[in-house]
Amino acid sequence: MAVRAVRGAVQLERDEAEHMREQVSELLTAILERNGFAVDDLISVIFTATPDLHSDFPAVAARKLGITDVPLVCAQELDVAGAMPRVVRILAHVETGLAKSGISHVYLGAAAALRKDIAQ
């Protein structure tokens, strides 16, 4: 087993707590499913949100999915002029037998434009 990092992002339609929880849950679920990861494979998860998101912590979605014994942290993205608005990003560290090249990074909806080189 190796420690690998997997990335993902989603752009929210609006800054509302329930909408954020739904979208972040969908993103986390997609990351786990596309890579064949179980919750027990997670080591830690870092969430970032653009400065225009204030309604909730993205990590709340993980807790509601039952991810309760994994360290989670939320941070704010840099406020860069022209950056895509209302984006939540994830950087998860996992234990896996997958090679780096076998990791599926997940960018949902409009967020796929952020990393066309690795978006699945």
mmCIF file with all atom_site columns, C-alpha atoms in Angstrom:
data_model
loop_
_atom_site.group_PDB
_atom_site.id
_atom_site.type_symbol
_atom_site.label_atom_id
_atom_site.label_alt_id
_atom_site.label_comp_id
_atom_site.label_asym_id
_atom_site.label_entity_id
_atom_site.label_seq_id
_atom_site.pdbx_PDB_ins_code
_atom_site.Cartn_x
_atom_site.Cartn_y
_atom_site.Cartn_z
_atom_site.occupancy
_atom_site.B_iso_or_equiv
_atom_site.pdbx_formal_charge
_atom_site.auth_seq_id
_atom_site.auth_comp_id
_atom_site.auth_asym_id
_atom_site.auth_atom_id
_atom_site.pdbx_PDB_model_num
ATOM 1   C CA . MET A 1 1   ? 0.000   0.000  0.000   1.00 0.00 ? 1   MET A CA 1
ATOM 2   C CA . ALA A 1 2   ? 1.091   3.509  -0.778  1.00 0.00 ? 2   ALA A CA 1
ATOM 3   C CA . VAL A 1 3   ? -0.121  6.935  0.260   1.00 0.00 ? 3   VAL A CA 1
ATOM 4   C CA . ARG A 1 4   ? -1.586  8.761  -2.713  1.00 0.00 ? 4   ARG A CA 1
ATOM 5   C CA . ALA A 1 5   ? -3.334  12.093 -3.177  1.00 0.00 ? 5   ALA A CA 1
ATOM 6   C CA . VAL A 1 6   ? -6.524  12.513 -5.141  1.00 0.00 ? 6   VAL A CA 1
ATOM 7   C CA . ARG A 1 7   ? -7.996  15.838 -6.190  1.00 0.00 ? 7   ARG A CA 1
ATOM 8   C CA . GLY A 1 8   ? -11.428 17.051 -7.069  1.00 0.00 ? 8   GLY A CA 1
ATOM 9   C CA . ALA A 1 9   ? -13.568 20.144 -7.410  1.00 0.00 ? 9   ALA A CA 1
ATOM 10  C CA . VAL A 1 10  ? -17.120 21.258 -7.975  1.00 0.00 ? 10  VAL A CA 1
ATOM 11  C CA . GLN A 1 11  ? -18.609 24.640 -8.782  1.00 0.00 ? 11  GLN A CA 1
ATOM 12  C CA . LEU A 1 12  ? -21.715 25.487 -6.782  1.00 0.00 ? 12  LEU A CA 1
ATOM 13  C CA . GLU A 1 13  ? -24.680 27.198 -8.405  1.00 0.00 ? 13  GLU A CA 1
ATOM 14  C CA . ARG A 1 14  ? -25.345 29.260 -5.281  1.00 0.00 ? 14  ARG A CA 1
ATOM 15  C CA . ASP A 1 15  ? -24.002 29.838 -1.777  1.00 0.00 ? 15  ASP A CA 1
ATOM 16  C CA . GLU A 1 16  ? -26.528 27.891 0.289   1.00 0.00 ? 16  GLU A CA 1
ATOM 17  C CA . ALA A 1 17  ? -25.634 25.381 3.010   1.00 0.00 ? 17  ALA A CA 1
ATOM 18  C CA . GLU A 1 18  ? -27.854 22.541 1.782   1.00 0.00 ? 18  GLU A CA 1
ATOM 19  C CA . HIS A 1 19  ? -26.690 23.008 -1.813  1.00 0.00 ? 19  HIS A CA 1
ATOM 20  C CA . MET A 1 20  ? -23.057 22.930 -0.660  1.00 0.00 ? 20  MET A CA 1
ATOM 21  C CA . ARG A 1 21  ? -23.629 19.734 1.328   1.00 0.00 ? 21  ARG A CA 1
ATOM 22  C CA . GLU A 1 22  ? -25.315 18.065 -1.657  1.00 0.00 ? 22  GLU A CA 1
ATOM 23  C CA . GLN A 1 23  ? -22.613 19.047 -4.139  1.00 0.00 ? 23  GLN A CA 1
ATOM 24  C CA . VAL A 1 24  ? -19.674 18.218 -1.869  1.00 0.00 ? 24  VAL A CA 1
ATOM 25  C CA . SER A 1 25  ? -21.291 14.871 -0.977  1.00 0.00 ? 25  SER A CA 1
ATOM 26  C CA . GLU A 1 26  ? -21.648 14.098 -4.677  1.00 0.00 ? 26  GLU A CA 1
ATOM 27  C CA . LEU A 1 27  ? -17.997 15.000 -5.256  1.00 0.00 ? 27  LEU A CA 1
ATOM 28  C CA . LEU A 1 28  ? -16.706 12.921 -2.345  1.00 0.00 ? 28  LEU A CA 1
ATOM 29  C CA . THR A 1 29  ? -18.846 9.956  -3.360  1.00 0.00 ? 29  THR A CA 1
ATOM 30  C CA . ALA A 1 30  ? -17.593 10.196 -6.952  1.00 0.00 ? 30  ALA A CA 1
ATOM 31  C CA . ILE A 1 31  ? -13.962 10.304 -5.788  1.00 0.00 ? 31  ILE A CA 1
ATOM 32  C CA . LEU A 1 32  ? -14.456 7.191  -3.654  1.00 0.00 ? 32  LEU A CA 1
ATOM 33  C CA . GLU A 1 33  ? -16.443 5.252  -6.258  1.00 0.00 ? 33  GLU A CA 1
ATOM 34  C CA . ARG A 1 34  ? -14.325 6.061  -9.313  1.00 0.00 ? 34  ARG A CA 1
ATOM 35  C CA . ASN A 1 35  ? -11.186 4.974  -7.500  1.00 0.00 ? 35  ASN A CA 1
ATOM 36  C CA . GLY A 1 36  ? -12.660 1.997  -5.673  1.00 0.00 ? 36  GLY A CA 1
ATOM 37  C CA . PHE A 1 37  ? -11.788 3.558  -2.303  1.00 0.00 ? 37  PHE A CA 1
ATOM 38  C CA . ALA A 1 38  ? -13.520 2.752  0.967   1.00 0.00 ? 38  ALA A CA 1
ATOM 39  C CA . VAL A 1 39  ? -13.869 5.325  3.729   1.00 0.00 ? 39  VAL A CA 1
ATOM 40  C CA . ASP A 1 40  ? -11.245 3.337  5.671   1.00 0.00 ? 40  ASP A CA 1
ATOM 41  C CA . ASP A 1 41  ? -8.736  4.123  2.898   1.00 0.00 ? 41  ASP A CA 1
ATOM 42  C CA . LEU A 1 42  ? -8.926  7.848  3.693   1.00 0.00 ? 42  LEU A CA 1
ATOM 43  C CA . ILE A 1 43  ? -6.059  9.294  5.728   1.00 0.00 ? 43  ILE A CA 1
ATOM 44  C CA . SER A 1 44  ? -7.087  12.970 5.665   1.00 0.00 ? 44  SER A CA 1
ATOM 45  C CA . VAL A 1 45  ? -9.048  15.406 3.533   1.00 0.00 ? 45  VAL A CA 1
ATOM 46  C CA . ILE A 1 46  ? -8.380  19.085 2.904   1.00 0.00 ? 46  ILE A CA 1
ATOM 47  C CA . PHE A 1 47  ? -11.266 21.175 1.594   1.00 0.00 ? 47  PHE A CA 1
ATOM 48  C CA . THR A 1 48  ? -10.878 24.656 0.169   1.00 0.00 ? 48  THR A CA 1
ATOM 49  C CA . ALA A 1 49  ? -13.612 27.066 -0.811  1.00 0.00 ? 49  ALA A CA 1
ATOM 50  C CA . THR A 1 50  ? -13.426 30.261 -2.800  1.00 0.00 ? 50  THR A CA 1
ATOM 51  C CA . PRO A 1 51  ? -13.863 33.456 -0.747  1.00 0.00 ? 51  PRO A CA 1
ATOM 52  C CA . ASP A 1 52  ? -17.430 33.947 -2.024  1.00 0.00 ? 52  ASP A CA 1
ATOM 53  C CA . LEU A 1 53  ? -18.683 30.838 -0.165  1.00 0.00 ? 53  LEU A CA 1
ATOM 54  C CA . HIS A 1 54  ? -19.846 31.552 3.393   1.00 0.00 ? 54  HIS A CA 1
ATOM 55  C CA . SER A 1 55  ? -22.894 29.345 4.021   1.00 0.00 ? 55  SER A CA 1
ATOM 56  C CA . ASP A 1 56  ? -21.203 26.291 5.584   1.00 0.00 ? 56  ASP A CA 1
ATOM 57  C CA . PHE A 1 57  ? -18.013 24.315 6.004   1.00 0.00 ? 57  PHE A CA 1
ATOM 58  C CA . PRO A 1 58  ? -17.497 21.823 3.149   1.00 0.00 ? 58  PRO A CA 1
ATOM 59  C CA . ALA A 1 59  ? -16.356 19.216 5.693   1.00 0.00 ? 59  ALA A CA 1
ATOM 60  C CA . VAL A 1 60  ? -19.916 19.053 7.066   1.00 0.00 ? 60  VAL A CA 1
ATOM 61  C CA . ALA A 1 61  ? -20.841 17.050 3.951   1.00 0.00 ? 61  ALA A CA 1
ATOM 62  C CA . ALA A 1 62  ? -18.178 14.457 4.757   1.00 0.00 ? 62  ALA A CA 1
ATOM 63  C CA . ARG A 1 63  ? -19.415 14.076 8.316   1.00 0.00 ? 63  ARG A CA 1
ATOM 64  C CA . LYS A 1 64  ? -22.994 13.614 7.065   1.00 0.00 ? 64  LYS A CA 1
ATOM 65  C CA . LEU A 1 65  ? -21.697 10.830 4.767   1.00 0.00 ? 65  LEU A CA 1
ATOM 66  C CA . GLY A 1 66  ? -20.375 9.027  7.835   1.00 0.00 ? 66  GLY A CA 1
ATOM 67  C CA . ILE A 1 67  ? -16.731 10.041 7.458   1.00 0.00 ? 67  ILE A CA 1
ATOM 68  C CA . THR A 1 68  ? -16.269 10.598 11.174  1.00 0.00 ? 68  THR A CA 1
ATOM 69  C CA . ASP A 1 69  ? -12.821 9.287  12.103  1.00 0.00 ? 69  ASP A CA 1
ATOM 70  C CA . VAL A 1 70  ? -10.820 10.946 9.329   1.00 0.00 ? 70  VAL A CA 1
ATOM 71  C CA . PRO A 1 71  ? -9.080  14.282 9.969   1.00 0.00 ? 71  PRO A CA 1
ATOM 72  C CA . LEU A 1 72  ? -10.741 17.011 7.891   1.00 0.00 ? 72  LEU A CA 1
ATOM 73  C CA . VAL A 1 73  ? -9.740  20.638 7.494   1.00 0.00 ? 73  VAL A CA 1
ATOM 74  C CA . CYS A 1 74  ? -11.309 23.546 5.622   1.00 0.00 ? 74  CYS A CA 1
ATOM 75  C CA . ALA A 1 75  ? -9.417  26.524 4.239   1.00 0.00 ? 75  ALA A CA 1
ATOM 76  C CA . GLN A 1 76  ? -10.085 29.452 1.963   1.00 0.00 ? 76  GLN A CA 1
ATOM 77  C CA . GLU A 1 77  ? -8.691  29.652 -1.574  1.00 0.00 ? 77  GLU A CA 1
ATOM 78  C CA . LEU A 1 78  ? -6.675  32.681 -2.611  1.00 0.00 ? 78  LEU A CA 1
ATOM 79  C CA . ASP A 1 79  ? -8.814  35.548 -3.854  1.00 0.00 ? 79  ASP A CA 1
ATOM 80  C CA . VAL A 1 80  ? -7.396  35.771 -7.383  1.00 0.00 ? 80  VAL A CA 1
ATOM 81  C CA . ALA A 1 81  ? -8.983  38.160 -9.879  1.00 0.00 ? 81  ALA A CA 1
ATOM 82  C CA . GLY A 1 82  ? -10.791 36.274 -12.631 1.00 0.00 ? 82  GLY A CA 1
ATOM 83  C CA . ALA A 1 83  ? -10.819 32.923 -10.792 1.00 0.00 ? 83  ALA A CA 1
ATOM 84  C CA . MET A 1 84  ? -13.854 30.669 -11.136 1.00 0.00 ? 84  MET A CA 1
ATOM 85  C CA . PRO A 1 85  ? -16.392 31.591 -8.437  1.00 0.00 ? 85  PRO A CA 1
ATOM 86  C CA . ARG A 1 86  ? -18.172 29.332 -5.926  1.00 0.00 ? 86  ARG A CA 1
ATOM 87  C CA . VAL A 1 87  ? -15.705 26.433 -6.112  1.00 0.00 ? 87  VAL A CA 1
ATOM 88  C CA . VAL A 1 88  ? -15.038 23.791 -3.473  1.00 0.00 ? 88  VAL A CA 1
ATOM 89  C CA . ARG A 1 89  ? -11.857 21.790 -3.965  1.00 0.00 ? 89  ARG A CA 1
ATOM 90  C CA . ILE A 1 90  ? -10.776 18.575 -2.278  1.00 0.00 ? 90  ILE A CA 1
ATOM 91  C CA . LEU A 1 91  ? -7.328  17.108 -1.718  1.00 0.00 ? 91  LEU A CA 1
ATOM 92  C CA . ALA A 1 92  ? -7.675  13.669 -0.129  1.00 0.00 ? 92  ALA A CA 1
ATOM 93  C CA . HIS A 1 93  ? -4.831  11.479 1.053   1.00 0.00 ? 93  HIS A CA 1
ATOM 94  C CA . VAL A 1 94  ? -5.527  7.760  0.778   1.00 0.00 ? 94  VAL A CA 1
ATOM 95  C CA . GLU A 1 95  ? -3.889  4.393  1.296   1.00 0.00 ? 95  GLU A CA 1
ATOM 96  C CA . THR A 1 96  ? -4.151  2.457  -1.934  1.00 0.00 ? 96  THR A CA 1
ATOM 97  C CA . GLY A 1 97  ? -2.492  -0.082 -4.147  1.00 0.00 ? 97  GLY A CA 1
ATOM 98  C CA . LEU A 1 98  ? -3.133  2.151  -7.173  1.00 0.00 ? 98  LEU A CA 1
ATOM 99  C CA . ALA A 1 99  ? -0.213  3.730  -8.981  1.00 0.00 ? 99  ALA A CA 1
ATOM 100 C CA . LYS A 1 100 ? -0.202  7.526  -9.259  1.00 0.00 ? 100 LYS A CA 1
ATOM 101 C CA . SER A 1 101 ? -1.221  7.140  -12.883 1.00 0.00 ? 101 SER A CA 1
ATOM 102 C CA . GLY A 1 102 ? -4.194  5.001  -11.833 1.00 0.00 ? 102 GLY A CA 1
ATOM 103 C CA . ILE A 1 103 ? -5.800  7.670  -9.640  1.00 0.00 ? 103 ILE A CA 1
ATOM 104 C CA . SER A 1 104 ? -8.978  9.251  -11.042 1.00 0.00 ? 104 SER A CA 1
ATOM 105 C CA . HIS A 1 105 ? -9.186  12.929 -10.138 1.00 0.00 ? 105 HIS A CA 1
ATOM 106 C CA . VAL A 1 106 ? -12.793 14.125 -10.226 1.00 0.00 ? 106 VAL A CA 1
ATOM 107 C CA . TYR A 1 107 ? -13.910 17.542 -11.443 1.00 0.00 ? 107 TYR A CA 1
ATOM 108 C CA . LEU A 1 108 ? -17.682 17.843 -11.664 1.00 0.00 ? 108 LEU A CA 1
ATOM 109 C CA . GLY A 1 109 ? -19.676 20.155 -13.910 1.00 0.00 ? 109 GLY A CA 1
ATOM 110 C CA . ALA A 1 110 ? -18.085 23.458 -14.817 1.00 0.00 ? 110 ALA A CA 1
ATOM 111 C CA . ALA A 1 111 ? -15.150 22.733 -12.484 1.00 0.00 ? 111 ALA A CA 1
ATOM 112 C CA . ALA A 1 112 ? -13.811 20.319 -15.134 1.00 0.00 ? 112 ALA A CA 1
ATOM 113 C CA . ALA A 1 113 ? -12.449 23.434 -16.872 1.00 0.00 ? 113 ALA A CA 1
ATOM 114 C CA . LEU A 1 114 ? -10.050 23.955 -13.950 1.00 0.00 ? 114 LEU A CA 1
ATOM 115 C CA . ARG A 1 115 ? -7.925  20.911 -14.766 1.00 0.00 ? 115 ARG A CA 1
ATOM 116 C CA . LYS A 1 116 ? -8.670  19.618 -18.238 1.00 0.00 ? 116 LYS A CA 1
ATOM 117 C CA . ASP A 1 117 ? -5.369  17.749 -18.091 1.00 0.00 ? 117 ASP A CA 1
ATOM 118 C CA . ILE A 1 118 ? -6.442  15.439 -15.240 1.00 0.00 ? 118 ILE A CA 1
ATOM 119 C CA . ALA A 1 119 ? -10.249 15.722 -14.992 1.00 0.00 ? 119 ALA A CA 1
ATOM 120 C CA . GLN A 1 120 ? -12.027 12.389 -15.363 1.00 0.00 ? 120 GLN A CA 1
#
